[in-house]
């Protein structure tokens, strides 16, 4: 090895190589060339400086040139851009950006650590004044200046990777309305879709508007704002746009020097980090690495691997026989109060390689607590493990509020030593109630994985359950068994499920069809596993457990709840503002701490506490369960109590409940049966005639005005009432197109059932209605939806009629008969029109 080493690039790879080399070789001449002004800074911390989590800008500067010179005797040259590498004469050409001077510097060994840069695709308008990237200190300063001086009200983040997610969070903290646009159907691509859905729920809950599966086609300026035009035709307006689409390796210097690159532009190196050119090495984001699990070549631009590569490279340069063995891509990110962590390969990748679940690999997804449930502050962790049929660990993903980071590090350590699921089982991990459980979630992953391989349990995903349950063939639909307690089922249950609490299962096995596939669920999966073992050992041959339990299932369907929440009146944002002081003083207040209780613990505790209280008393409940606020609202509606308000404080949900209903009539106070009697109205709208539709909506508006909840279930010809008047471009078969052309397109095109007379009767009816000040059908429909009437389109009928969701007016729910029947059970009037 030579005694003069030139390093191109600072930050993680270059600066670490230089510092390690000096520690190993005091006599070596070291020159560090950096085209920017900063040689070593915490680029992973940039979003948090923008969000004021990191207050001091200087905290981001890890090493200053003058300090590095004094401490390590390294010739640090900033604002020095290498413009060419001459491998034939072992020199680099350098341009001093301050003076404009160009000169040549020789080397004995050269290290390329040029890193990567944000991807800026050639989209029209992408060079607009509001559009920024975040990668360097100057980028950060510019965005900080925009926030301080222009005070943008709306921001759009393009891309849902690590930086995009972190910037979305920090812009929200800075008081900006954020829309996150991602071309894929999920954020954080290294996660599998169901794990990413947890982040979607959390982002939406924190006020971020998500636009998924839609890419940017152009940026335009309009009235001082940027209009982002999407591929779908939708537009988003923003005052600040942050591009976080991805990164590309800065390998143009290497390419021009004839150094071998891969198809993605990464520099090809061997296990000793040597390039195809003699005496030229490369480290960091710019190089191709080996995937530690798959053994394939890949690009993983992470700070951890870059630092390790740099250290190994320095040791090799001084004569050590070391190798870089590859990376697993272990990474972690904070998104508001969630942490998402992952390592190894995801299931998506295995599927893309043609691997088959159950034959080539298996997965388990479990719902655990971050530490002992009885100790305050325990929160949920969703953990997914991907493993081989012999127990090899391929990868893991964890999402939760606390403890995800140390669990992913534990699993990554086991993987690094080629450990298996059996090693996860046997790991002896530190335990005390504030930190973990006697059986740590990592141990539980191993236990559950072994159960799968030994065929003690089989899991079904939420997505698969939805797909099978929606099947038209009754034989394909599984029997869904709910083994929760009655009070839990009152809060939420899967439509059409059969209910047998776990404690009653052995005595009620006769209720179940032994020929059907049975899918069992409970809150998080523990009781359902026990139920599955009972069934399997009693002759039931096809039994599966719903992975993650009903709490995870609800997260997978959070968008349905969000739609429902938008239809219901806001119950307030701050608890203190919703309970008047005189009410609290007049009635007693009971405080219940449910923090750390596993679902359904909080609901059960509320149920018990309310039972012991006087009518009108206030119950204040704190819980760490993310779904508690949503569940308690449903519970209050079902049990006749009043949800006064909810508030999120850190990791806790604070809820105030008043026992009993507000403003009840005397009859209701003396006769509780009146309070709980069904008051809803349901109707099946089968016909698509204008006069029948008018009658249906007049009745619906009258009922809702009298305080009754109303559900209108539109099926077959009635679906035409809900069609949009304008034509929609949707993919249809020839028969579906012909069928659609023969049917009326929306409420305005309906005909009378009697005396239509080629449309004359219809026009006469509309004229008389206008003269008599009778609202049109369209107006009646708008009034109904505004007043809270639930319009449900039968999805089975839509398939038969060839009607697509895109053709139905906004505000309509899409569901099957089970949804209608569920509402009918709580109804005292049911009409067929």
Tab-separated table of C-alpha atoms in Angstrom, residues 31 75 177 525 774:
chain	number	residue	atom	x	y	z
A	31	UNK	CA	-5.985	14.515	1.559
A	75	UNK	CA	-5.297	18.019	4.610
A	177	UNK	CA	-50.783	21.509	6.400
A	525	UNK	CA	-54.691	-13.360	18.848
A	774	UNK	CA	-91.509	20.399	-3.900
